[in-house]
Short mmCIF file of C-alpha atoms in Angstrom, two decimals:
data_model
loop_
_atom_site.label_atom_id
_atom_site.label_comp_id
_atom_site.label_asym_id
_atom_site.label_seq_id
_atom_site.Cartn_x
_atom_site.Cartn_y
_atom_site.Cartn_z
CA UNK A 1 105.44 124.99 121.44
CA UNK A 2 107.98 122.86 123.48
CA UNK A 3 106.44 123.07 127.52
CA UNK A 4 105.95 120.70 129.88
CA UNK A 5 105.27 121.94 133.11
CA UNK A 6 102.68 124.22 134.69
CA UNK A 7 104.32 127.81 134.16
CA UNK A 8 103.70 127.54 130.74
CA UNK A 9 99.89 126.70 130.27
CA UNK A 10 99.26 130.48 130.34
CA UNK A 11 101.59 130.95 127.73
CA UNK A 12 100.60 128.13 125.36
CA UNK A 13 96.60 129.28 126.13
CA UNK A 14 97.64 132.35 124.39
CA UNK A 15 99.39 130.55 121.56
CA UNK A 16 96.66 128.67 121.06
CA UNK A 17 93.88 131.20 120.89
CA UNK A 18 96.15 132.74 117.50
CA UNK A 19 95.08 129.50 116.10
CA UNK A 20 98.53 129.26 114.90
CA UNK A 21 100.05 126.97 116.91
CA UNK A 22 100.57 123.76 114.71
CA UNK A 23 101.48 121.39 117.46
CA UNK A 24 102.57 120.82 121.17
CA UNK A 25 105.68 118.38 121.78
CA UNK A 26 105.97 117.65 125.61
CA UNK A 27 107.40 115.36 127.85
CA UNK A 28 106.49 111.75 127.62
CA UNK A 29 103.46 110.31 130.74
CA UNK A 30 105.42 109.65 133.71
CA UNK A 31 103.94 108.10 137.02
CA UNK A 32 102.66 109.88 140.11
CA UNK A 33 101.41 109.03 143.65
CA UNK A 34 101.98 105.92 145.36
CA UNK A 35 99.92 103.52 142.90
CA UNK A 36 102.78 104.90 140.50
CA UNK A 37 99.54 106.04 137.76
CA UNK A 38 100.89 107.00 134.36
CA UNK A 39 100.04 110.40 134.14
CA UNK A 40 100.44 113.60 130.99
CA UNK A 41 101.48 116.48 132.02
CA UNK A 42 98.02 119.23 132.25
CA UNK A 43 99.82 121.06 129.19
CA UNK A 44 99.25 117.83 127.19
CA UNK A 45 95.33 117.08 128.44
CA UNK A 46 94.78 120.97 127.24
CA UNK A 47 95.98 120.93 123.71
CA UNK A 48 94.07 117.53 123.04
CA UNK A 49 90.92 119.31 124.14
CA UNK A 50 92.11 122.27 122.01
CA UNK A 51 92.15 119.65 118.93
CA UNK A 52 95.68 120.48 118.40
CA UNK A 53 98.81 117.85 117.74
CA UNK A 54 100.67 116.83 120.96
CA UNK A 55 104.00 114.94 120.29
CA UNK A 56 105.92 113.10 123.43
CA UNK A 57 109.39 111.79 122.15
CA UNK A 58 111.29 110.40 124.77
CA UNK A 59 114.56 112.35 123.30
CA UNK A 60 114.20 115.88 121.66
CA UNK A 61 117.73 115.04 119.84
CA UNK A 62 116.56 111.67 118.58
CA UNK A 63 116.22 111.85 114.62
CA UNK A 64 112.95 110.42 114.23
CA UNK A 65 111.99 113.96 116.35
CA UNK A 66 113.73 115.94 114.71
CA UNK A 67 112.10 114.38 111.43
CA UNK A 68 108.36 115.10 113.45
CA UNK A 69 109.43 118.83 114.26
CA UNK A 70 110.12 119.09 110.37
CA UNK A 71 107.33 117.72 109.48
CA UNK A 72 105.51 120.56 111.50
CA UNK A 73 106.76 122.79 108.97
CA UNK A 74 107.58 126.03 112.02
CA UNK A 75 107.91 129.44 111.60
CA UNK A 76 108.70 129.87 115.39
CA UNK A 77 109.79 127.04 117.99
CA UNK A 78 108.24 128.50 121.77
CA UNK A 79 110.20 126.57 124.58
CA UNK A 80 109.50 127.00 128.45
CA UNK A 81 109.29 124.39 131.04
CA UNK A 82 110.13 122.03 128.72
CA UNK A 83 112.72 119.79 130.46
CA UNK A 84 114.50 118.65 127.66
CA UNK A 85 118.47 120.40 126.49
CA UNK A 86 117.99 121.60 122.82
CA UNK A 87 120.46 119.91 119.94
CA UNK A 88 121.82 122.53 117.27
CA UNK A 89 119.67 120.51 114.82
CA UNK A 90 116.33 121.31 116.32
CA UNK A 91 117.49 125.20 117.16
CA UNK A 92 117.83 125.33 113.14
CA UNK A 93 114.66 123.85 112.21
CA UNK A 94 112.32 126.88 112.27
CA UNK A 95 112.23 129.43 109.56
CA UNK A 96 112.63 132.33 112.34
CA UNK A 97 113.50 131.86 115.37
CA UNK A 98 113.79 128.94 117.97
CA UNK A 99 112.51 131.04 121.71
CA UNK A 100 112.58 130.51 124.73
CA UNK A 101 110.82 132.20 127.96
CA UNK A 102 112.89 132.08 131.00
CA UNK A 103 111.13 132.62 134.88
CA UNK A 104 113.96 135.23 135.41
CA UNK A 105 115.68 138.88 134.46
CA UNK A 106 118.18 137.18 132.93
CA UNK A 107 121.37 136.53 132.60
CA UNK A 108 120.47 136.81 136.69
CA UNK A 109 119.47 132.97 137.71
CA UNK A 110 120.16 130.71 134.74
CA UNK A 111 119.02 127.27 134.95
CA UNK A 112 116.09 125.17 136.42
CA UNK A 113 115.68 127.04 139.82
CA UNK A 114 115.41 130.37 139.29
CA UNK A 115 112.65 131.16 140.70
CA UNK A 116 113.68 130.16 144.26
CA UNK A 117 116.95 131.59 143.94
CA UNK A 118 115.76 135.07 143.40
CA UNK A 119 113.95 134.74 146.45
CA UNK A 120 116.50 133.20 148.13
CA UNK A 121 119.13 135.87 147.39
CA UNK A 122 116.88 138.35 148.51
CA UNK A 123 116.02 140.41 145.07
CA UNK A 124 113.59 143.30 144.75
CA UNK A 125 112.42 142.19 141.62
CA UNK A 126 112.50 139.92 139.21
CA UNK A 127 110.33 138.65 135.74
CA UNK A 128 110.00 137.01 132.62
CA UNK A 129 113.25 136.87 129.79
CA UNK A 130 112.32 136.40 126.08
CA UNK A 131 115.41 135.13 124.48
CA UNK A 132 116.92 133.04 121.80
CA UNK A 133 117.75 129.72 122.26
CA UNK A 134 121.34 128.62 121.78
CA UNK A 135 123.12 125.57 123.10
CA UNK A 136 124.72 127.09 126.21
CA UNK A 137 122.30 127.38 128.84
CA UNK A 138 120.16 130.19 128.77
CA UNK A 139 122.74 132.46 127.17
CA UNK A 140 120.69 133.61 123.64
CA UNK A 141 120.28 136.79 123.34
CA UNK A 142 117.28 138.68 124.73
CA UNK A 143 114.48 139.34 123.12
CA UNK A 144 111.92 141.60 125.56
CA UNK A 145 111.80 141.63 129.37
CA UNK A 146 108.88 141.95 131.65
CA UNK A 147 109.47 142.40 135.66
CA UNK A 148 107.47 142.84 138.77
CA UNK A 149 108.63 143.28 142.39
CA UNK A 150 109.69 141.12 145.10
CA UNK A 151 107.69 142.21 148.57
CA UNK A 152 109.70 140.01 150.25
CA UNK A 153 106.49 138.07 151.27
CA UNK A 154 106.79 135.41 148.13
CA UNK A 155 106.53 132.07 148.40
CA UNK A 156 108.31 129.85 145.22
CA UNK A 157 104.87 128.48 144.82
CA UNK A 158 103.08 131.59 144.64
CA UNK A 159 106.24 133.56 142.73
CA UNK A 160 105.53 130.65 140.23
CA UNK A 161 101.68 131.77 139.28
CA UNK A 162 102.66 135.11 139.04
CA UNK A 163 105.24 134.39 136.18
CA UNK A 164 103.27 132.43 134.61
CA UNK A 165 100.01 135.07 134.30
CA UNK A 166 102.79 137.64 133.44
CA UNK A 167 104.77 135.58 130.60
CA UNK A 168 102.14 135.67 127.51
CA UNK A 169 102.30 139.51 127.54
CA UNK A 170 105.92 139.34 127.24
CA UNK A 171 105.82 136.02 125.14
CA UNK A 172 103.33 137.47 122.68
CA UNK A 173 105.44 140.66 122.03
CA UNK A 174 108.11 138.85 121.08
CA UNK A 175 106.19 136.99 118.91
CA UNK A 176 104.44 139.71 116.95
CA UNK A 177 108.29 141.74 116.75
CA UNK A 178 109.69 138.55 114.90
CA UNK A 179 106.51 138.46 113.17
CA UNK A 180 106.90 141.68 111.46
CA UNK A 181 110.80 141.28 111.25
CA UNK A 182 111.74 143.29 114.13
CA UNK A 183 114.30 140.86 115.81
CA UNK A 184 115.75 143.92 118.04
CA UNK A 185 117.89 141.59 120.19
CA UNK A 186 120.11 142.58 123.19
CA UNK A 187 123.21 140.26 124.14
CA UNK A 188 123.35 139.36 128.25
CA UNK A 189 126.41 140.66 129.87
CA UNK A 190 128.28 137.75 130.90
CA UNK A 191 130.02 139.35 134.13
CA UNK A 192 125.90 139.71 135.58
CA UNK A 193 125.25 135.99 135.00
CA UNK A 194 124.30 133.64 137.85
CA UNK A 195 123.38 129.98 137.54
CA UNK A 196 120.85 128.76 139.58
CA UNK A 197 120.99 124.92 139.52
CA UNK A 198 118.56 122.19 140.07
CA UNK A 199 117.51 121.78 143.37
CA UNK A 200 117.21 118.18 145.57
CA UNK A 201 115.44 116.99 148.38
CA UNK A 202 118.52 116.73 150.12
CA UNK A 203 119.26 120.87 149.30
CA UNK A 204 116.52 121.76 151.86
CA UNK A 205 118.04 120.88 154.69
CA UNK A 206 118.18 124.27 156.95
CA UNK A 207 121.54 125.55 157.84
CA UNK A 208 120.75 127.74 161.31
CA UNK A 209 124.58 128.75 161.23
CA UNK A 210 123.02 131.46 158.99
CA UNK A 211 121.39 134.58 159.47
CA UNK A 212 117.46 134.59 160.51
CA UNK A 213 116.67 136.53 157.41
CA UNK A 214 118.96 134.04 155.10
CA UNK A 215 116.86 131.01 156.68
CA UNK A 216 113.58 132.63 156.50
CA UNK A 217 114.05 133.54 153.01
CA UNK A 218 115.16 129.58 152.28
CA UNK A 219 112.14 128.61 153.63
CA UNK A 220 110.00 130.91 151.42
CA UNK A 221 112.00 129.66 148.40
CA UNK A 222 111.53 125.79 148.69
CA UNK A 223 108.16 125.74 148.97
CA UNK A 224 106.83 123.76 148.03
CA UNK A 225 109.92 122.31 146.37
CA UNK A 226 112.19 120.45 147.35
CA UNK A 227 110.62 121.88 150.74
CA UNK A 228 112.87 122.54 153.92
CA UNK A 229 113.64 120.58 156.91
CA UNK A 230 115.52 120.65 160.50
CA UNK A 231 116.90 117.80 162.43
CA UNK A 232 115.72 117.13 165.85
CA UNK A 233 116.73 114.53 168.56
CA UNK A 234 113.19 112.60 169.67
CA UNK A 235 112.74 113.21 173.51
CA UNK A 236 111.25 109.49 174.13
CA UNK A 237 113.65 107.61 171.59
CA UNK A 238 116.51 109.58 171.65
CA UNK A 239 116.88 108.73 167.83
CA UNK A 240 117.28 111.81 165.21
CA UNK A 241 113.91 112.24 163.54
CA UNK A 242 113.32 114.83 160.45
CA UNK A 243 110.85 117.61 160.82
CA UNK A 244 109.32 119.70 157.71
CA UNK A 245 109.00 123.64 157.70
CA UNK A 246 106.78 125.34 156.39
CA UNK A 247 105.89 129.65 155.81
CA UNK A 248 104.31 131.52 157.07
CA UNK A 249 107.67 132.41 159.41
CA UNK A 250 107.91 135.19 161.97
CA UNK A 251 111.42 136.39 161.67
CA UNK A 252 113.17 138.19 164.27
CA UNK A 253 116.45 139.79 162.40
CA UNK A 254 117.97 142.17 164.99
CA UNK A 255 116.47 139.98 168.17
CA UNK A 256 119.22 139.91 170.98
CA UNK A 257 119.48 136.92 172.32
CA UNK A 258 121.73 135.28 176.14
CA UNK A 259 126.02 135.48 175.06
CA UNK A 260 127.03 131.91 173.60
CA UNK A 261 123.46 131.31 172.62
CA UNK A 262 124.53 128.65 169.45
CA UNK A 263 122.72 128.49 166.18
CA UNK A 264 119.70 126.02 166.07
CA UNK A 265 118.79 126.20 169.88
CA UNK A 266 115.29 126.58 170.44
CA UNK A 267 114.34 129.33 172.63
CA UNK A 268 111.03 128.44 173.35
CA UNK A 269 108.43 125.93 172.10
CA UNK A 270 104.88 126.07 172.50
CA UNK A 271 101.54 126.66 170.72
CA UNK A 272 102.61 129.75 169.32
CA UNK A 273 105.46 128.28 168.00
CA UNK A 274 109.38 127.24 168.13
CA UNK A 275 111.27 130.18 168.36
CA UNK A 276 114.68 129.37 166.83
CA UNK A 277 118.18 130.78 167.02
CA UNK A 278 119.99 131.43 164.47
CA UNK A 279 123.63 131.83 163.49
CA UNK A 280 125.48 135.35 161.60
CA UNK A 281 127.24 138.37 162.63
CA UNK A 282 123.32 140.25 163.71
CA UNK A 283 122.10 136.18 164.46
CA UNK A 284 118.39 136.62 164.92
CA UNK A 285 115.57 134.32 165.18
CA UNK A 286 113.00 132.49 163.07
CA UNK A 287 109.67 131.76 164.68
CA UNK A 288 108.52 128.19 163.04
CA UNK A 289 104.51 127.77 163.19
CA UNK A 290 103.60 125.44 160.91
CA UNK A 291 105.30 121.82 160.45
CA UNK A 292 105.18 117.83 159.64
CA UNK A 293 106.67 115.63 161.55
CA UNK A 294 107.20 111.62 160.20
CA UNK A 295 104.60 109.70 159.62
CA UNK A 296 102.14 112.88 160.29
CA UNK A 297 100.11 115.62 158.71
CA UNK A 298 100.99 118.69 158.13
CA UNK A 299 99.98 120.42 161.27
CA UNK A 300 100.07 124.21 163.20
CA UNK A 301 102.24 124.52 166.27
CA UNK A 302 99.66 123.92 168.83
CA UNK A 303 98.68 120.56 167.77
CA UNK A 304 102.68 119.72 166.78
CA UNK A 305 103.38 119.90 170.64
CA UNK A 306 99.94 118.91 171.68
CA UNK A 307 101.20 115.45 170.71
CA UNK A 308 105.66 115.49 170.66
CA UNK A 309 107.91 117.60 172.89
CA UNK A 310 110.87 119.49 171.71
CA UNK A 311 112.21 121.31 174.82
CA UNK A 312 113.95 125.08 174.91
CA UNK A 313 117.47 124.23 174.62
CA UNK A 314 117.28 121.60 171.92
CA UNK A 315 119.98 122.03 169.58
CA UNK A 316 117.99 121.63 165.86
CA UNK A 317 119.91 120.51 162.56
CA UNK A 318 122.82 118.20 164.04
CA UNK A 319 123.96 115.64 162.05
CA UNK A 320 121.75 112.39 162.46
CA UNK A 321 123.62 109.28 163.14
CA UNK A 322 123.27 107.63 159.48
CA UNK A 323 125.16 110.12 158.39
#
């Protein structure tokens, strides 16, 4: 198995309790927190407690890797999470398939966000894609597909732990169909594909010139990453100062709000909250509850203005004067 982040520790629990997974190649320690500790990825910690081989080249395409991977002798190659692009070379190197399992119904969301973009473009469902690895980005050809609803309540964060309970079921029928030689694969229809890049801090940055279900939906998709934020002028400084959203978000889609009331004007503010307007042909509102100001905790809106003043009329999200 080739995984490095969370998603996939369901997945490679259920490789590993086949007892036929011959090895674990991961991304190499990297450091976290503010004492910058070196620090493996959980995937790694598990398969050393599991006894079994965990490799961490720095490049997959390097030919001392490719030599290890040999060495491993595959039948299959299971990739997901794994943060590394794939060279031909190591595609070839098992005897029956090199696979990959993809946090979307592909070819809908290809590439590293795809989870918050199928929130973000408001979908009623979406899943887990077994497919074959080929150099273009997730463009093999698909394997099995397993789906569940979107409520329209999802957070990326919590979207995230349902995929990954849901992918071994769909991971381990693929594996047992190219076990007993029944590869019946399905190619994705091009003209359906969307690409779904990877996301920055800078990307959260709320745009209230859209709709108040378009921003409440943003909001839900990047958490917790990169997160969202707004732009607000400080009342004592007068200096721009950043301020972190966070769900849960009232929304108020068909609210009617005063003629010439502009996008990002806050319509009231108090410990309920910081009713927001917001921008579209039907406009609407977002109701912002919890937040984090600089320098602060994370904090709910009655002890956010218990302690800083944003006053109803405030124009949110203009451009701060660094930029």
């Amino acid at each position: 198995m080739m995984a490095t982040g969370d998603i996939a520790i369901p997945s490679f629990k259920a490789l590993a309790a086949t007892g036929e997974l011959v090895a674990l190649i991961t991304q190499p320690d990297k450091p976290v927190g503010r004492h910058m500790v070196l620090t493996p990825p959980r995937i790694k910690v598990l398969a050393e407690e599991a006894g079994i081989p965990v490799y961490q080249p720095e490049k997959m395409r390097a030919p001392e890797a490719v030599e290890q991977l040999r060495a491993c002798e595959p039948d299959l190659v299971v990739v997901m999470a794994y943060g590394q692009i794939l060279s031909q070379e190591v595609i070839d190197v098992p005897k029956i398939a090199c696979i990959n399992a993809h946090a979307s119904l592909l070819p809908r969301h290809r590439g590293a966000a795809c989870i918050q973009a199928a929130i973000e473009a408001g979908d009623d469902e979406t899943g887990i894609t077994i497919m074959h690895v080929v150099k273009k980005l997730d463009a093999g050809d698909i394997i099995c597909q397993l789906s569940i609803p979107l409520r329209g309540t999802e957070t990326a964060e919590s979207l995230h732990d349902q995929l990954a309970d849901l992918a071994p079921d769909a991971l381990m029928d693929a594996v047992a169909c190219l076990a007993e030689g029944a590869d019946d694969r399905r190619e994705q229809d091009e003209s359906l594909m969307t690409y779904a890049p990877k996301l920055l801090r800078a990307d959260g940055k709320i745009d209230w010139n859209q709709p108040a279900t378009q921003v409440a939906r943003k909001i839900r998709a990047y958490h917790s990453w990169p997160g969202t934020f707004t732009i607000y002028p400080s009342v004592k400084t007068g200096e721009d100062k950043q301020l972190k959203i966070f769900p849960p978000i009232d929304l108020f889609s068909t609210m009617k709000k005063p003629v010439g009331t502009p996008p990002g004007m806050v319509l009231e503010a108090g410990p309920e909250g910081m009713l927001v307007s917001c921008g579209g042909v039907h406009g609407g509102a977002v109701r912002i509850t919890t937040m984090q100001p600089p320098g602060a905790r994370k904090m709910n809106a009655e002890s956010f203005f218990a302690g800083h003043k944003i006053m109803p009329g405030t124009i949110l999200g203009l451009p701060s004067r660094a930029e």
